[in-house]
Coordinates of C-alpha atoms in Angstrom, one line a residue:
Chain A
X1 CA -51.8 88.1 41.4
X2 CA -54.4 90.6 40.0
X3 CA -56.6 91.7 42.9
X4 CA -59.7 90.3 41.1
X5 CA -58.0 87.1 40.7
X6 CA -56.9 86.9 44.3
X7 CA -60.4 87.7 45.4
X8 CA -62.1 84.8 43.3
X9 CA -59.2 82.3 44.4
X10 CA -60.3 83.3 48.1
X11 CA -63.8 82.9 47.2
X12 CA -63.0 79.3 45.8
X13 CA -61.2 78.3 48.9
X14 CA -64.1 79.5 51.1
X15 CA -66.7 77.6 49.2
X16 CA -64.6 74.5 48.9
X17 CA -64.1 74.7 52.5
X18 CA -67.9 75.0 53.0
X19 CA -68.6 72.0 51.0
X20 CA -66.4 70.1 53.2
X21 CA -67.7 71.4 56.4
X22 CA -71.2 70.8 55.1
X23 CA -70.2 66.9 54.5
X24 CA -68.8 66.7 58.0
X25 CA -71.9 68.1 59.5
X26 CA -74.0 65.7 57.6
X27 CA -71.8 62.7 58.8
X28 CA -72.2 64.3 62.4
X29 CA -68.9 64.8 62.8
X30 CA -67.6 66.9 65.9
X31 CA -66.4 70.6 65.2
X32 CA -62.8 69.4 64.7
X33 CA -63.6 66.9 62.3
X34 CA -65.8 69.4 60.5
X35 CA -62.9 71.8 60.2
X36 CA -60.3 69.2 59.2
X37 CA -62.7 68.2 56.5
X38 CA -63.1 71.9 55.4
X39 CA -59.5 72.3 55.4
X40 CA -58.7 69.3 53.3
X41 CA -61.3 69.9 50.7
X42 CA -60.1 73.5 50.2
X43 CA -56.4 72.8 49.9
X44 CA -55.7 69.2 48.7
X45 CA -56.3 69.9 45.0
X46 CA -53.7 72.6 45.1
X47 CA -51.2 70.8 47.3
X48 CA -51.5 67.7 45.0
X49 CA -50.6 69.8 42.0
X50 CA -47.7 71.7 43.9
X51 CA -46.2 68.4 44.9
X52 CA -46.2 67.0 41.5
X53 CA -44.6 70.2 39.7
X54 CA -42.0 70.7 42.5
X55 CA -43.5 73.8 43.9
X56 CA -42.5 72.6 47.5
X57 CA -43.5 73.7 50.1
X58 CA -46.9 74.0 48.5
X59 CA -48.6 77.5 48.4
X60 CA -51.1 76.1 51.1
X61 CA -48.4 75.2 53.3
X62 CA -46.0 78.1 52.7
X63 CA -48.7 80.5 53.8
X64 CA -51.4 80.1 56.6
X65 CA -53.8 82.4 54.5
X66 CA -55.8 79.3 53.0
X67 CA -55.9 77.7 56.5
X68 CA -57.6 80.7 57.9
X69 CA -60.0 81.0 55.2
X70 CA -60.8 77.4 55.4
X71 CA -61.3 77.6 59.2
X72 CA -63.7 80.5 58.8
X73 CA -65.8 78.6 56.0
X74 CA -66.0 75.7 58.1
X75 CA -66.9 77.4 61.3
X76 CA -69.6 79.1 59.7
X77 CA -71.1 76.1 58.3
X78 CA -70.9 74.5 61.5
X79 CA -72.4 77.2 63.4
X80 CA -75.2 78.2 60.8
X81 CA -75.9 74.9 59.0
X82 CA -79.6 75.8 58.5
X83 CA -78.6 79.1 57.0
X84 CA -75.9 77.5 54.7
X85 CA -78.6 75.1 53.3
X86 CA -80.9 78.0 52.4
X87 CA -78.0 79.5 50.7
X88 CA -77.5 76.3 48.4
X89 CA -78.5 78.0 45.2
X90 CA -75.8 80.7 45.6
X91 CA -73.3 78.1 46.8
X92 CA -73.6 76.1 43.7
X93 CA -72.8 79.2 41.8
X94 CA -69.6 80.1 43.8
X95 CA -68.6 76.5 43.7
X96 CA -68.6 76.8 40.0
X97 CA -66.6 79.9 40.2
X98 CA -64.2 78.4 42.6
X99 CA -64.0 75.4 40.1
X100 CA -63.1 77.6 37.2
X101 CA -60.5 79.8 39.3
X102 CA -58.8 76.9 40.4
X103 CA -58.6 75.0 37.2
X104 CA -57.4 78.1 35.4
X105 CA -54.8 79.3 37.9
X106 CA -53.6 75.8 38.5
X107 CA -53.0 75.3 34.6
X108 CA -51.2 78.6 34.6
X109 CA -49.0 77.7 37.4
X110 CA -48.1 74.3 35.9
X111 CA -47.5 76.1 32.7
X112 CA -45.1 78.4 34.5
X113 CA -43.2 75.6 35.9
X114 CA -42.4 74.2 32.4
X115 CA -44.9 71.4 32.4
X116 CA -46.0 70.2 28.8
X117 CA -49.4 71.4 27.8
X118 CA -51.6 68.2 28.0
X119 CA -50.1 67.6 31.5
X120 CA -50.7 71.2 32.5
X121 CA -54.2 70.9 31.6
X122 CA -54.6 67.7 33.6
X123 CA -53.0 69.5 36.6
X124 CA -55.4 72.4 36.5
X125 CA -58.2 69.9 36.6
X126 CA -56.6 68.2 39.6
X127 CA -56.2 71.3 41.4
X128 CA -59.9 72.0 40.9
X129 CA -61.4 68.7 41.6
X130 CA -58.7 67.0 43.9
X131 CA -59.9 68.6 47.1
X132 CA -63.6 67.1 46.4
X133 CA -62.1 63.7 45.6
X134 CA -60.2 63.7 49.0
X135 CA -63.3 64.9 50.9
X136 CA -65.5 62.1 49.2
X137 CA -62.8 59.4 49.8
X138 CA -62.4 60.4 53.6
X139 CA -66.2 60.2 54.0
X140 CA -66.3 56.8 52.1
X141 CA -68.0 57.9 49.1
X142 CA -67.1 57.2 45.4
X143 CA -65.9 60.7 44.4
X144 CA -68.8 62.5 42.6
X145 CA -66.6 63.9 40.1
X146 CA -66.3 60.1 38.5
X147 CA -70.1 59.8 38.3
X148 CA -71.9 63.1 38.4
X149 CA -73.1 65.6 35.9
X150 CA -70.5 67.5 34.2
X151 CA -68.1 68.8 36.8
X152 CA -64.5 67.7 36.1
X153 CA -65.3 68.3 32.7
X154 CA -66.1 71.8 33.1
X155 CA -62.9 72.1 35.0
X156 CA -60.8 70.4 32.1
X157 CA -62.6 72.6 29.5
X158 CA -61.5 75.9 31.3
X159 CA -58.0 74.2 31.8
X160 CA -57.7 73.6 28.0
X161 CA -58.7 77.2 27.0
X162 CA -55.5 78.4 28.9
X163 CA -53.2 76.0 27.3
X164 CA -54.7 76.8 24.1
X165 CA -54.2 80.7 24.8
X166 CA -50.7 79.9 25.7
X167 CA -50.1 77.7 22.5
X168 CA -51.7 80.4 20.5
X169 CA -50.0 83.3 22.0
X170 CA -53.1 85.0 23.4
X171 CA -52.8 87.4 26.3
X172 CA -52.8 85.4 29.4
X173 CA -55.8 87.2 31.2
X174 CA -57.9 87.1 28.2
X175 CA -57.3 83.4 28.2
X176 CA -57.9 83.0 31.9
X177 CA -61.3 84.9 31.8
X178 CA -62.5 82.8 28.9
X179 CA -61.4 79.6 30.5
X180 CA -63.1 80.7 33.7
X181 CA -66.4 81.9 31.8
X182 CA -66.5 78.4 30.0
X183 CA -66.0 76.4 33.0
X184 CA -68.8 78.4 34.8
X185 CA -71.0 78.2 31.8
X186 CA -70.7 74.5 31.4
X187 CA -71.4 73.9 35.0
X188 CA -74.5 76.1 35.2
X189 CA -75.7 74.1 32.1
X190 CA -75.1 70.9 33.8
X191 CA -77.1 72.0 36.8
X192 CA -79.9 73.8 35.3
X193 CA -80.3 72.0 32.0
X194 CA -79.0 68.6 33.0
X195 CA -76.4 68.3 30.5
X196 CA -74.6 64.9 30.9
X197 CA -72.0 62.8 29.3
X198 CA -72.8 59.2 27.9
X199 CA -72.5 56.4 30.5
X200 CA -71.4 52.9 29.8
X201 CA -74.3 50.5 29.1
Chain B
X1 CA -34.4 52.4 28.0
X2 CA -34.0 49.4 25.9
X3 CA -36.8 49.1 23.2
X4 CA -38.1 45.9 24.5
X5 CA -38.2 47.3 28.0
X6 CA -39.9 50.5 26.7
X7 CA -42.4 48.2 25.0
X8 CA -43.2 46.3 28.1
X9 CA -43.6 49.4 30.1
X10 CA -45.9 50.9 27.5
X11 CA -47.8 47.4 27.8
X12 CA -48.0 47.6 31.5
X13 CA -49.4 51.2 31.3
X14 CA -52.0 50.2 28.8
X15 CA -53.2 47.1 30.7
X16 CA -53.3 48.8 34.0
X17 CA -55.4 51.6 32.3
X18 CA -57.6 49.0 31.1
X19 CA -58.2 47.5 34.5
X20 CA -59.1 50.9 35.9
X21 CA -61.5 51.6 32.9
X22 CA -63.3 48.2 33.5
X23 CA -63.9 49.0 37.0
X24 CA -65.2 52.4 35.9
X25 CA -67.7 50.7 33.6
X26 CA -68.6 48.1 36.2
X27 CA -69.6 51.1 38.4
X28 CA -71.6 52.6 35.6
X29 CA -69.5 55.7 35.3
X30 CA -69.8 58.2 32.4
X31 CA -67.0 58.2 29.9
X32 CA -65.1 60.9 31.8
X33 CA -65.1 59.0 35.0
X34 CA -64.0 55.9 33.0
X35 CA -61.0 57.6 31.7
X36 CA -60.1 59.4 34.9
X37 CA -59.9 56.0 36.7
X38 CA -58.1 54.5 33.8
X39 CA -55.4 57.3 33.9
X40 CA -55.3 57.3 37.6
X41 CA -54.9 53.3 37.8
X42 CA -51.9 53.5 35.3
X43 CA -49.9 56.4 36.6
X44 CA -50.4 56.7 40.4
X45 CA -48.0 54.0 41.4
X46 CA -45.2 55.6 39.3
X47 CA -45.9 59.2 40.6
X48 CA -46.1 57.9 44.4
X49 CA -42.5 56.5 43.8
X50 CA -41.2 59.5 41.9
X51 CA -42.5 61.9 44.5
X52 CA -40.9 60.0 47.2
X53 CA -37.5 59.8 45.6
X54 CA -37.5 63.3 44.5
X55 CA -37.9 62.7 40.6
X56 CA -40.0 65.8 40.5
X57 CA -42.1 66.3 38.2
X58 CA -42.8 62.6 38.0
X59 CA -42.3 61.0 34.7
X60 CA -46.0 60.7 33.9
X61 CA -46.3 64.5 34.5
X62 CA -43.0 65.6 32.6
X63 CA -44.4 63.8 29.7
X64 CA -47.9 63.1 28.1
X65 CA -47.1 59.8 26.6
X66 CA -48.6 57.8 29.5
X67 CA -51.7 60.0 29.4
X68 CA -52.2 59.2 25.7
X69 CA -51.7 55.5 26.5
X70 CA -54.2 55.5 29.5
X71 CA -56.8 57.3 27.3
X72 CA -56.5 54.9 24.6
X73 CA -56.7 51.8 26.8
X74 CA -59.8 53.4 28.7
X75 CA -61.5 54.5 25.4
X76 CA -61.2 50.9 24.1
X77 CA -62.6 49.3 27.4
X78 CA -65.4 51.7 27.3
X79 CA -66.3 51.3 23.8
X80 CA -65.7 47.5 23.5
X81 CA -66.3 46.1 27.1
X82 CA -67.9 42.8 25.8
X83 CA -64.8 42.2 23.7
X84 CA -62.5 43.3 26.7
X85 CA -64.2 40.8 29.0
X86 CA -64.0 37.9 26.6
X87 CA -60.0 38.7 26.6
X88 CA -59.9 38.5 30.3
X89 CA -57.3 35.5 30.3
X90 CA -54.8 37.4 28.1
X91 CA -55.4 40.5 30.1
X92 CA -54.5 38.6 33.2
X93 CA -51.2 37.6 31.5
X94 CA -50.4 41.1 30.4
X95 CA -51.3 42.3 33.8
X96 CA -48.7 40.1 35.3
X97 CA -46.1 41.4 32.8
X98 CA -47.1 45.0 33.7
X99 CA -46.7 44.2 37.4
X100 CA -43.2 42.8 36.9
X101 CA -42.1 45.7 34.6
X102 CA -43.3 48.2 36.9
X103 CA -41.7 46.6 40.0
X104 CA -38.3 45.9 38.4
X105 CA -38.3 49.3 36.6
X106 CA -39.4 51.2 39.8
X107 CA -36.8 49.4 41.8
X108 CA -33.8 50.3 39.3
X109 CA -34.9 53.9 39.4
X110 CA -35.1 54.0 43.1
X111 CA -31.5 52.4 43.2
X112 CA -30.4 55.3 40.7
X113 CA -31.7 57.8 42.9
X114 CA -29.5 56.5 45.8
X115 CA -32.3 54.9 47.9
X116 CA -31.0 51.9 50.2
X117 CA -31.8 48.7 48.9
X118 CA -34.8 47.7 51.2
X119 CA -36.7 50.9 50.5
X120 CA -35.7 50.4 46.9
X121 CA -37.6 47.2 46.8
X122 CA -40.5 48.8 48.7
X123 CA -40.6 51.5 46.3
X124 CA -40.6 49.2 43.3
X125 CA -43.6 47.3 44.7
X126 CA -45.3 50.7 45.4
X127 CA -44.8 51.4 41.6
X128 CA -46.4 48.2 40.7
X129 CA -49.3 48.0 43.1
X130 CA -50.0 51.7 44.0
X131 CA -52.3 52.3 40.9
X132 CA -54.7 49.6 41.7
X133 CA -54.9 50.7 45.3
X134 CA -55.9 53.9 44.2
X135 CA -58.3 52.6 41.8
X136 CA -59.8 50.5 44.5
X137 CA -60.0 53.2 47.2
X138 CA -61.7 55.7 44.7
X139 CA -64.2 52.9 44.0
X140 CA -64.6 52.1 47.7
X141 CA -63.0 48.8 47.9
X142 CA -60.5 47.5 50.3
X143 CA -57.5 47.1 48.0
X144 CA -57.2 43.7 46.7
X145 CA -53.8 43.6 47.2
X146 CA -54.3 43.5 50.8
X147 CA -56.5 40.6 50.7
X148 CA -56.0 38.7 47.5
X149 CA -53.8 35.9 46.3
X150 CA -50.1 36.5 45.6
X151 CA -50.0 39.9 43.9
X152 CA -48.1 42.6 45.7
X153 CA -45.7 39.6 46.8
X154 CA -45.1 38.8 43.4
X155 CA -44.1 42.4 42.6
X156 CA -41.8 42.4 45.9
X157 CA -40.2 39.4 44.8
X158 CA -39.3 40.7 41.4
X159 CA -38.0 44.0 43.2
X160 CA -35.9 42.0 45.5
X161 CA -34.2 40.1 42.6
X162 CA -33.2 43.4 41.3
X163 CA -31.8 44.7 44.5
X164 CA -30.0 41.3 45.0
X165 CA -28.6 41.8 41.5
X166 CA -27.2 45.2 42.2
X167 CA -25.8 44.0 45.5
X168 CA -23.9 41.0 44.0
X169 CA -22.8 43.1 41.0
X170 CA -24.7 41.1 38.4
X171 CA -25.3 42.6 35.2
X172 CA -28.3 44.9 35.4
X173 CA -30.4 43.4 32.3
X174 CA -30.0 40.0 33.6
X175 CA -31.2 40.7 37.1
X176 CA -34.2 42.7 35.6
X177 CA -35.3 40.0 33.4
X178 CA -34.8 37.4 36.1
X179 CA -37.0 39.6 38.4
X180 CA -39.7 40.2 35.8
X181 CA -39.7 36.4 35.1
X182 CA -39.9 35.6 38.7
X183 CA -42.8 38.0 39.1
X184 CA -44.8 36.6 36.1
X185 CA -44.3 33.1 37.3
X186 CA -45.5 33.7 40.9
X187 CA -48.6 35.7 39.6
X188 CA -49.4 32.9 37.0
X189 CA -49.1 30.1 39.8
X190 CA -51.5 32.2 42.1
X191 CA -53.9 32.4 39.4
X192 CA -53.8 28.8 37.9
X193 CA -52.6 26.9 41.0
X194 CA -54.2 29.0 43.8
X195 CA -51.0 29.6 45.5
X196 CA -51.7 31.7 48.7
X197 CA -50.2 33.1 51.8
X198 CA -51.3 32.3 55.3
X199 CA -54.1 34.5 56.6
X200 CA -54.7 35.3 60.2
X201 CA -57.0 32.9 62.0
Chain C
X1 CA -31.8 63.3 68.3
X2 CA -31.6 62.9 71.8
X3 CA -31.5 59.1 72.7
X4 CA -34.6 59.2 74.7
X5 CA -36.5 61.0 72.0
X6 CA -35.3 58.5 69.4
X7 CA -36.4 55.9 71.8
X8 CA -39.9 57.4 72.0
X9 CA -40.1 57.8 68.3
X10 CA -39.4 54.2 67.7
X11 CA -41.9 53.3 70.3
X12 CA -44.5 55.6 68.3
X13 CA -43.5 53.7 65.0
X14 CA -43.7 50.3 66.7
X15 CA -47.2 51.1 68.5
X16 CA -48.7 52.8 65.2
X17 CA -47.6 49.7 63.0
X18 CA -49.3 47.4 65.8
X19 CA -52.6 49.3 65.2
X20 CA -52.3 48.9 61.5
X21 CA -51.6 45.3 61.8
X22 CA -54.5 44.7 64.2
X23 CA -56.8 46.3 61.6
X24 CA -55.5 44.0 59.2
X25 CA -56.0 40.8 61.4
X26 CA -59.5 42.1 62.1
X27 CA -60.1 42.1 58.5
X28 CA -58.7 38.8 58.0
X29 CA -55.9 39.8 55.6
X30 CA -53.1 37.5 54.9
X31 CA -49.8 38.1 56.4
X32 CA -48.6 40.3 53.6
X33 CA -51.6 42.6 53.9
X34 CA -51.2 42.7 57.5
X35 CA -47.6 43.6 57.2
X36 CA -48.3 46.2 54.4
X37 CA -51.1 47.8 56.7
X38 CA -48.6 48.0 59.6
X39 CA -46.0 49.9 57.5
X40 CA -48.5 52.4 56.0
X41 CA -49.8 53.0 59.4
X42 CA -46.6 53.7 60.8
X43 CA -45.0 55.9 58.2
X44 CA -47.7 57.7 56.1
X45 CA -47.9 60.6 58.5
X46 CA -44.3 61.4 58.2
X47 CA -44.1 60.9 54.7
X48 CA -46.9 63.1 54.1
X49 CA -45.1 65.7 56.0
X50 CA -41.6 65.4 54.5
X51 CA -43.0 65.6 51.0
X52 CA -44.9 68.7 51.7
X53 CA -41.8 70.4 53.3
X54 CA -39.5 69.3 50.7
X55 CA -37.5 66.8 52.9
X56 CA -37.1 64.2 50.1
X57 CA -36.5 61.4 50.2
X58 CA -38.6 61.3 53.4
X59 CA -36.9 60.0 56.5
X60 CA -38.8 56.6 56.3
X61 CA -37.5 56.1 52.7
X62 CA -33.8 57.4 53.2
X63 CA -33.5 54.8 55.9
X64 CA -35.0 51.2 56.5
X65 CA -35.2 51.4 60.1
X66 CA -38.8 52.2 60.2
X67 CA -39.5 49.5 57.8
X68 CA -37.9 47.1 60.1
X69 CA -39.6 48.4 63.1
X70 CA -43.0 48.2 61.5
X71 CA -42.4 44.7 60.3
X72 CA -41.5 43.5 63.7
X73 CA -44.6 45.1 65.2
X74 CA -46.8 43.8 62.5
X75 CA -45.4 40.2 62.8
X76 CA -46.0 40.2 66.5
X77 CA -49.5 41.2 66.2
X78 CA -50.2 38.6 63.4
X79 CA -48.5 35.9 65.4
X80 CA -49.8 36.9 68.8
X81 CA -53.0 38.5 68.2
X82 CA -54.6 37.1 71.3
X83 CA -51.7 38.3 73.6
X84 CA -51.8 41.9 71.7
X85 CA -55.6 42.1 72.6
X86 CA -55.0 41.6 76.2
X87 CA -52.3 44.3 76.2
X88 CA -54.9 46.9 74.8
X89 CA -54.8 49.2 78.0
X90 CA -50.9 49.5 77.8
X91 CA -51.2 50.0 73.9
X92 CA -53.5 52.7 74.2
X93 CA -51.1 54.4 76.5
X94 CA -48.2 53.7 74.3
X95 CA -50.4 55.0 71.4
X96 CA -50.9 58.3 73.1
X97 CA -47.0 58.7 73.6
X98 CA -46.5 57.8 69.8
X99 CA -49.1 60.6 69.1
X100 CA -47.4 63.1 71.1
X101 CA -43.9 62.3 69.9
X102 CA -45.0 62.2 66.3
X103 CA -46.8 65.5 66.8
X104 CA -44.0 67.2 68.6
X105 CA -41.1 66.2 66.4
X106 CA -43.1 66.6 63.2
X107 CA -43.7 70.2 64.2
X108 CA -40.2 70.9 65.1
X109 CA -38.9 69.5 61.7
X110 CA -41.5 71.7 59.9
X111 CA -40.2 74.7 61.9
X112 CA -36.5 73.8 61.1
X113 CA -37.6 73.7 57.5
X114 CA -38.8 77.5 57.6
X115 CA -42.6 76.6 57.6
X116 CA -44.6 79.3 59.2
X117 CA -46.0 78.4 62.6
X118 CA -49.6 77.8 62.0
X119 CA -48.8 75.5 59.4
X120 CA -46.0 73.8 61.3
X121 CA -48.5 72.9 63.9
X122 CA -50.7 71.6 61.1
X123 CA -47.9 69.5 59.8
X124 CA -47.0 68.1 63.1
X125 CA -50.6 66.9 63.6
X126 CA -50.7 65.5 60.2
X127 CA -47.4 63.8 61.1
X128 CA -49.3 62.0 64.0
X129 CA -52.5 61.4 62.5
X130 CA -51.8 60.8 58.8
X131 CA -50.9 57.1 59.2
X132 CA -54.1 56.3 61.0
X133 CA -56.2 58.2 58.4
X134 CA -54.5 56.2 55.6
X135 CA -55.0 52.9 57.5
X136 CA -58.7 53.7 58.0
X137 CA -59.2 54.6 54.3
X138 CA -57.6 51.5 53.1
X139 CA -59.9 49.5 55.3
X140 CA -62.9 51.4 54.2
X141 CA -63.7 53.4 57.3
X142 CA -64.3 57.0 57.9
X143 CA -61.1 58.0 59.7
X144 CA -61.7 57.7 63.3
X145 CA -59.8 60.9 64.0
X146 CA -62.7 62.8 62.2
X147 CA -65.2 61.5 64.5
X148 CA -63.8 60.3 67.7
X149 CA -63.0 61.5 71.1
X150 CA -60.2 63.9 71.3
X151 CA -57.2 62.4 69.3
X152 CA -56.3 64.8 66.6
X153 CA -56.9 67.6 69.0
X154 CA -54.5 66.1 71.7
X155 CA -51.8 66.1 68.8
X156 CA -52.7 69.5 67.6
X157 CA -52.4 70.7 71.3
X158 CA -48.9 69.2 71.8
X159 CA -47.8 70.8 68.5
X160 CA -49.2 74.2 69.3
X161 CA -47.1 74.0 72.6
X162 CA -44.0 73.5 70.3
X163 CA -44.7 76.5 68.1
X164 CA -45.5 78.5 71.1
X165 CA -42.3 77.7 72.6
X166 CA -40.4 78.6 69.5
X167 CA -42.2 82.0 69.3
X168 CA -41.5 82.7 72.9
X169 CA -37.7 81.6 72.8
X170 CA -38.3 78.7 75.3
X171 CA -35.7 76.1 75.3
X172 CA -36.5 73.6 72.7
X173 CA -36.3 70.3 74.9
X174 CA -38.6 72.1 77.4
X175 CA -41.2 73.1 74.9
X176 CA -40.9 69.6 73.4
X177 CA -41.5 67.6 76.7
X178 CA -44.3 70.1 77.6
X179 CA -46.2 69.4 74.3
X180 CA -45.6 65.7 74.6
X181 CA -47.1 65.7 78.2
X182 CA -50.1 68.0 77.3
X183 CA -50.8 65.5 74.2
X184 CA -50.7 62.4 76.6
X185 CA -52.7 64.1 79.2
X186 CA -55.6 65.1 76.8
X187 CA -55.6 61.6 75.3
X188 CA -55.8 59.9 78.5
X189 CA -58.5 62.2 79.6
X190 CA -60.6 61.5 76.5
X191 CA -60.2 57.8 77.1
X192 CA -60.7 57.7 80.9
X193 CA -62.9 60.6 81.4
X194 CA -64.7 60.6 78.2
X195 CA -63.8 64.2 77.3
X196 CA -65.2 65.2 73.9
X197 CA -65.8 68.0 71.6
X198 CA -69.1 69.4 70.6
X199 CA -70.7 67.7 67.6
X200 CA -73.0 69.1 65.0
X201 CA -76.7 68.9 65.9

């Protein structure tokens, strides 16, 4: 992996772990529950993808790096929840980056494993939103991605750029960076401009 | 697959997707959430089965056909929810057929992968009821199959006919059609005659 | 497997099935729902582990023995719920043993499949607590392991003893029995002495 991509991927894992830990703190869990939730939020999406494409053991099981990152993020939030909350704006921004990196990298991995392009895009999206869905289910909430402002859609848009790039023979890094940029852009518009999809009447 | 079986399988996917989409509309999700729920309801059971028998990537990941069917069913329900509700009786009937087809085909696939017969029947049932369970969990309800009138039991009965047929050396199509018929019959009796299992005091 | 270990493993499956069945009875499910919940509680942890380490089909799918045990435990609780409740103290003790055996055996299996030691311990813990988490999610509760007194921690402690033993070259049975003993001890202290972890303020 390109060092910059690896850095962004680690950022994503860290930020997703923090979002899981924050939920655990809000639910008044003990430190262990907080760490479990941090870890599950950070790695479930990637594990789901890997199990479905046959990349077993999944990346997050074959190596302990994501575990270490998730524990670090989780402990920080547990110990410094006040500070974490004051950082909520930068966290939203890094969360958007994590979303985009997971979607783009997940799509590329699925394509590398020979998955057809529509399903590769879906698996990229699953990589990006799966962890948050598991976090929500474990804390008894309807997954926010099913309700909320553009979130899964941003991940899917980034994933689709990657498959379009692969189909059109565009250089992989260019497609990946474009997909990431589109995902972050859509997410920021959703947060600051209130962009939304139509809901059922 | 026999064209008629393929057609019934597509019917099942479509109807299961509609049941997921209907839940999404009731929960006032946006169009994207409705489609995600439609897709998840249609394919989770089969994916669970395939991951457990080692058929990776699962059928619904290796091909995009079920995705297309689920999106079509989901969009129809999102756009024409009123019409869909007026069709509730035919939908219940097609749902019973989907249940039976998924149970029968799932059991046969597990047997083809060398799974012992009690677990093949269980996996057939999982194929049939797994999607609905995931739909219910994602929308914060105790899965109706754990509570309601004969539903999982009908799927299991159909699955058991298939394993009995395999054990007794009965021609596969005969066993499959008998299993499907038994499942649909039990489901219809549960709906129209109120057949139930004993509950705990 | 050593006959004593096999016996303890069966005890764990049986006790975990009973805890699932008891939840089903409390939720007033019918007999089928009770049995499904018993089965799911008993085997989900091991299935999750096996799918993640690539041991497919998972132990509980490749053989029907755990199915039979879970059905026996589930039927007993459904039929004799009053008697089961009066046994709640011995059940807590056997549950602690099941927890320890699953954690220890799950860790060893992950190590046997070449998983690195931190993740092997995590997978051992997942083997032990996964079933209860699925039971809780299916009945709409925040998994008790995320909240409650030392439970997952006891499983993790037992798992860590196994990986430490492997790293230090200690004889496998000695490490396994030590891990089991530590897990049961911590669990008993949590129950009878109220040992807890710090919670977030």
